Amino acid sequence: MMDWLSAEPLLRIAFPGLLFILMGFWECFHPARKLTFSRRYRWSHNLLLVTLNTLLVRLLMPVLPVTAALYAAQEQSGVFHVLGLSYIVSLIAGLVLLDLTLYLQHRIFHRVPVLWRLHRMHHADQDVDVSTGLRFHPLEIVLSVLIKVLVVWLLGVPAEAVIAFEVLLSTMAVFNHANVTLPQPFERWLRWLVVTPDMHRIHHSADLRETHTNFGFNLSCWDRWLGSYCNDAHSPLRIGVNGLTESGEQRIDRLLTQPFRNVSQSSDQ
């Protein structure tokens, strides 16, 4: 376990970082949508926000979900330990239930007004691409980490599953936010298993009827099973949040203050 724990920072950077570079090149040569703003302008502010969030998590909340997992293992607490599940079953169940937790958390953040104000900053990006997948408000990051800590502790999820899930989550966020379109026969097959860029792009629609669909990040089954799947978006698809369409809203200072400012739009929730 100590090898996994010591390698956790490198793993969290290496896998999503490599995919970020690959998908970024793909976007440059075969974008699914024409950009509204220049890549240099948006990326400079989006990546600055990512750096801020990384420092926040690493300095203020270092490996908290992993620590919760190690504590649960030491105390033999949590549902998995009480039920006496084997390591392999606990590992798989942990990965699946953490993904379900993220799906449910995502739906709640859309429906509770004060939480939507935090999450809305992610949706205010009018050019969904690989950088959008890592663009979240710092307060949303903090709340998400605390929710994961609670779930990991209550379930007794193995630490290895927590690390694997964190790496998978960051990697898939880069993938399914990419401004690309996969070959259609392959895309239709793949989306039965995981969330694809075309599937998730609908979630970033400016039409709230479409915004409140396709909440999954990893497995696509949650949307299908829990009634939030959308496969038929309005065309052409308009991305973003009404009232946050000016170029200045993509600056780092405006991104950080968005949740605390009233947005003039007809139907925010």
Tab-separated table of C-alpha atoms in Angstrom, residues 68-265:
chain	number	residue	atom	x	y	z
A	68	ALA	CA	-10.185	7.839	5.619
A	69	ALA	CA	-9.743	4.500	3.820
A	70	LEU	CA	-6.629	3.629	5.820
A	71	TYR	CA	-8.396	4.530	9.067
A	72	ALA	CA	-11.405	2.357	8.166
A	73	ALA	CA	-9.081	-0.550	7.360
A	74	GLN	CA	-7.187	-0.137	10.619
A	75	GLU	CA	-10.373	0.024	12.701
A	76	GLN	CA	-12.194	-2.543	10.532
A	77	SER	CA	-15.078	-0.097	10.299
A	78	GLY	CA	-17.425	0.609	7.438
A	79	VAL	CA	-20.020	-1.490	5.620
A	80	PHE	CA	-17.524	-3.566	3.627
A	81	HIS	CA	-15.629	-4.632	6.747
A	82	VAL	CA	-18.816	-5.340	8.713
A	83	LEU	CA	-20.074	-7.567	5.886
A	84	GLY	CA	-16.700	-9.294	5.677
A	85	LEU	CA	-16.326	-8.700	1.921
A	86	SER	CA	-13.181	-9.957	0.256
A	87	TYR	CA	-10.554	-7.477	-0.914
A	88	ILE	CA	-11.426	-7.944	-4.608
A	89	VAL	CA	-15.167	-7.498	-4.020
A	90	SER	CA	-14.510	-4.436	-1.842
A	91	LEU	CA	-12.223	-2.995	-4.521
A	92	ILE	CA	-14.786	-3.368	-7.328
A	93	ALA	CA	-17.739	-2.317	-5.160
A	94	GLY	CA	-15.773	0.703	-3.961
A	95	LEU	CA	-15.062	1.877	-7.497
A	96	VAL	CA	-18.679	1.417	-8.582
A	97	LEU	CA	-20.225	3.043	-5.500
A	98	LEU	CA	-17.841	6.000	-5.593
A	99	ASP	CA	-18.921	6.572	-9.187
A	100	LEU	CA	-22.583	6.381	-8.148
A	101	THR	CA	-21.847	8.849	-5.354
A	102	LEU	CA	-20.339	11.281	-7.840
A	103	TYR	CA	-23.373	10.934	-10.110
A	104	LEU	CA	-25.788	11.653	-7.236
A	105	GLN	CA	-23.626	14.526	-5.988
A	106	HIS	CA	-23.679	16.003	-9.484
A	107	ARG	CA	-27.475	15.871	-9.640
A	108	ILE	CA	-27.774	17.499	-6.223
A	109	PHE	CA	-25.390	20.301	-7.215
A	110	HIS	CA	-27.698	21.051	-10.133
A	111	ARG	CA	-30.880	21.148	-8.080
A	112	VAL	CA	-29.868	22.947	-4.855
A	113	PRO	CA	-29.584	26.684	-5.727
A	114	VAL	CA	-26.607	27.498	-3.491
A	115	LEU	CA	-24.685	24.475	-4.803
A	116	TRP	CA	-25.642	25.261	-8.395
A	117	ARG	CA	-24.025	28.680	-7.956
A	118	LEU	CA	-20.731	26.899	-7.269
A	119	HIS	CA	-21.107	24.330	-10.035
A	120	ARG	CA	-22.417	26.912	-12.512
A	121	MET	CA	-18.868	28.192	-13.020
A	122	HIS	CA	-17.983	24.862	-14.663
A	123	HIS	CA	-20.927	25.240	-17.040
A	124	ALA	CA	-20.176	28.879	-17.864
A	125	ASP	CA	-17.352	27.772	-20.158
A	126	GLN	CA	-18.722	28.376	-23.657
A	127	ASP	CA	-16.135	26.190	-25.371
A	128	VAL	CA	-16.195	22.758	-23.777
A	129	ASP	CA	-12.809	21.088	-24.246
A	130	VAL	CA	-10.147	19.211	-22.298
A	131	SER	CA	-9.481	22.236	-20.057
A	132	THR	CA	-13.175	22.394	-19.045
A	133	GLY	CA	-12.918	18.921	-17.540
A	134	LEU	CA	-10.594	20.249	-14.843
A	135	ARG	CA	-12.292	23.629	-14.339
A	136	PHE	CA	-14.225	23.686	-11.050
A	137	HIS	CA	-14.651	26.279	-8.342
A	138	PRO	CA	-12.304	25.716	-5.352
A	139	LEU	CA	-15.262	25.587	-2.937
A	140	GLU	CA	-16.870	22.855	-5.021
A	141	ILE	CA	-13.589	20.929	-4.924
A	142	VAL	CA	-13.509	21.193	-1.108
A	143	LEU	CA	-17.121	20.000	-0.766
A	144	SER	CA	-16.495	17.134	-3.181
A	145	VAL	CA	-13.451	15.960	-1.209
A	146	LEU	CA	-15.392	16.062	2.073
A	147	ILE	CA	-18.255	14.050	0.559
A	148	LYS	CA	-15.772	11.448	-0.683
A	149	VAL	CA	-14.160	11.249	2.761
A	150	LEU	CA	-17.541	10.546	4.346
A	151	VAL	CA	-18.524	7.890	1.796
A	152	VAL	CA	-15.124	6.167	1.921
A	153	TRP	CA	-15.252	6.033	5.724
A	154	LEU	CA	-18.874	4.819	5.904
A	155	LEU	CA	-18.314	2.095	3.300
A	156	GLY	CA	-14.770	1.150	4.285
A	157	VAL	CA	-13.519	1.467	0.696
A	158	PRO	CA	-9.955	0.118	0.223
A	159	ALA	CA	-7.325	2.820	-0.180
A	160	GLU	CA	-6.212	1.325	-3.496
A	161	ALA	CA	-9.760	1.757	-4.842
A	162	VAL	CA	-9.786	5.395	-3.706
A	163	ILE	CA	-6.510	6.156	-5.498
A	164	ALA	CA	-7.615	4.301	-8.638
A	165	PHE	CA	-10.924	6.161	-8.645
A	166	GLU	CA	-9.274	9.574	-8.277
A	167	VAL	CA	-6.943	8.836	-11.194
A	168	LEU	CA	-9.806	7.447	-13.293
A	169	LEU	CA	-12.038	10.424	-12.503
A	170	SER	CA	-9.495	13.032	-13.605
A	171	THR	CA	-8.630	11.035	-16.726
A	172	MET	CA	-12.251	10.512	-17.749
A	173	ALA	CA	-13.079	14.177	-17.098
A	174	VAL	CA	-10.431	15.134	-19.642
A	175	PHE	CA	-11.735	12.537	-22.095
A	176	ASN	CA	-15.457	13.252	-21.976
A	177	HIS	CA	-15.040	17.041	-22.070
A	178	ALA	CA	-12.794	16.904	-25.140
A	179	ASN	CA	-13.927	18.892	-28.163
A	180	VAL	CA	-13.834	15.835	-30.402
A	181	THR	CA	-16.235	13.365	-31.954
A	182	LEU	CA	-15.418	9.678	-32.052
A	183	PRO	CA	-16.249	7.550	-35.122
A	184	GLN	CA	-20.013	7.090	-34.801
A	185	PRO	CA	-20.310	3.265	-34.801
A	186	PHE	CA	-17.605	3.096	-32.109
A	187	GLU	CA	-19.130	6.022	-30.181
A	188	ARG	CA	-22.585	4.435	-30.079
A	189	TRP	CA	-21.079	1.209	-28.754
A	190	LEU	CA	-18.760	2.902	-26.249
A	191	ARG	CA	-21.444	5.077	-24.665
A	192	TRP	CA	-23.249	1.958	-23.461
A	193	LEU	CA	-20.291	1.532	-21.103
A	194	VAL	CA	-18.782	4.966	-20.384
A	195	VAL	CA	-19.622	8.628	-20.886
A	196	THR	CA	-18.354	9.835	-24.264
A	197	PRO	CA	-17.624	13.431	-25.375
A	198	ASP	CA	-20.775	13.578	-27.524
A	199	MET	CA	-22.902	12.310	-24.645
A	200	HIS	CA	-21.475	14.689	-22.055
A	201	ARG	CA	-21.498	17.731	-24.369
A	202	ILE	CA	-25.309	17.720	-24.173
A	203	HIS	CA	-24.964	18.258	-20.418
A	204	HIS	CA	-23.250	21.591	-21.137
A	205	SER	CA	-26.147	22.886	-23.209
A	206	ALA	CA	-27.446	26.375	-22.381
A	207	ASP	CA	-30.952	24.868	-22.460
A	208	LEU	CA	-31.649	23.830	-18.864
A	209	ARG	CA	-33.784	20.911	-20.017
A	210	GLU	CA	-30.600	19.449	-21.486
A	211	THR	CA	-28.262	20.790	-18.790
A	212	HIS	CA	-30.114	18.697	-16.217
A	213	THR	CA	-29.354	15.436	-18.060
A	214	ASN	CA	-26.324	13.173	-18.609
A	215	PHE	CA	-24.768	13.712	-15.172
A	216	GLY	CA	-22.362	10.775	-15.320
A	217	PHE	CA	-18.598	11.187	-15.488
A	218	ASN	CA	-17.431	7.581	-15.810
A	219	LEU	CA	-20.122	4.904	-16.185
A	220	SER	CA	-23.038	5.840	-18.429
A	221	CYS	CA	-25.459	3.361	-16.836
A	222	TRP	CA	-26.488	5.704	-14.003
A	223	ASP	CA	-28.139	8.138	-16.416
A	224	ARG	CA	-29.919	5.315	-18.234
A	225	TRP	CA	-31.104	3.579	-15.068
A	226	LEU	CA	-32.047	6.705	-13.112
A	227	GLY	CA	-33.924	8.560	-15.838
A	228	SER	CA	-31.502	11.371	-16.700
A	229	TYR	CA	-30.224	10.143	-20.066
A	230	CYS	CA	-30.557	12.400	-23.120
A	231	ASN	CA	-29.486	11.371	-26.592
A	232	ASP	CA	-31.317	13.944	-28.702
A	233	ALA	CA	-30.127	17.503	-28.077
A	234	HIS	CA	-31.395	20.552	-29.909
A	235	SER	CA	-29.362	21.386	-32.989
A	236	PRO	CA	-27.275	23.457	-33.187
A	237	LEU	CA	-26.249	22.887	-29.578
A	238	ARG	CA	-25.642	26.141	-27.698
A	239	ILE	CA	-23.089	25.783	-24.893
A	240	GLY	CA	-22.774	27.803	-21.678
A	241	VAL	CA	-24.931	29.595	-19.107
A	242	ASN	CA	-27.336	32.394	-19.982
A	243	GLY	CA	-26.101	35.641	-18.440
A	244	LEU	CA	-22.461	34.501	-18.355
A	245	THR	CA	-21.613	34.718	-22.035
A	246	GLU	CA	-19.281	37.735	-22.131
A	247	SER	CA	-15.597	37.059	-22.698
A	248	GLY	CA	-14.706	38.751	-19.401
A	249	GLU	CA	-16.542	35.984	-17.526
A	250	GLN	CA	-13.748	33.589	-18.532
A	251	ARG	CA	-11.119	35.539	-16.541
A	252	ILE	CA	-9.820	33.925	-13.365
A	253	ASP	CA	-11.097	36.740	-11.126
A	254	ARG	CA	-14.598	36.492	-12.603
A	255	LEU	CA	-14.551	32.700	-12.370
A	256	LEU	CA	-13.766	32.824	-8.654
A	257	THR	CA	-16.446	35.424	-7.888
A	258	GLN	CA	-19.214	33.984	-10.077
A	259	PRO	CA	-20.981	32.121	-7.245
A	260	PHE	CA	-21.243	35.329	-5.218
A	261	ARG	CA	-22.703	37.449	-8.011
A	262	ASN	CA	-26.302	37.510	-9.139
A	263	VAL	CA	-26.657	36.460	-12.759
A	264	SER	CA	-29.355	38.126	-14.812
A	265	GLN	CA	-31.105	35.331	-16.703
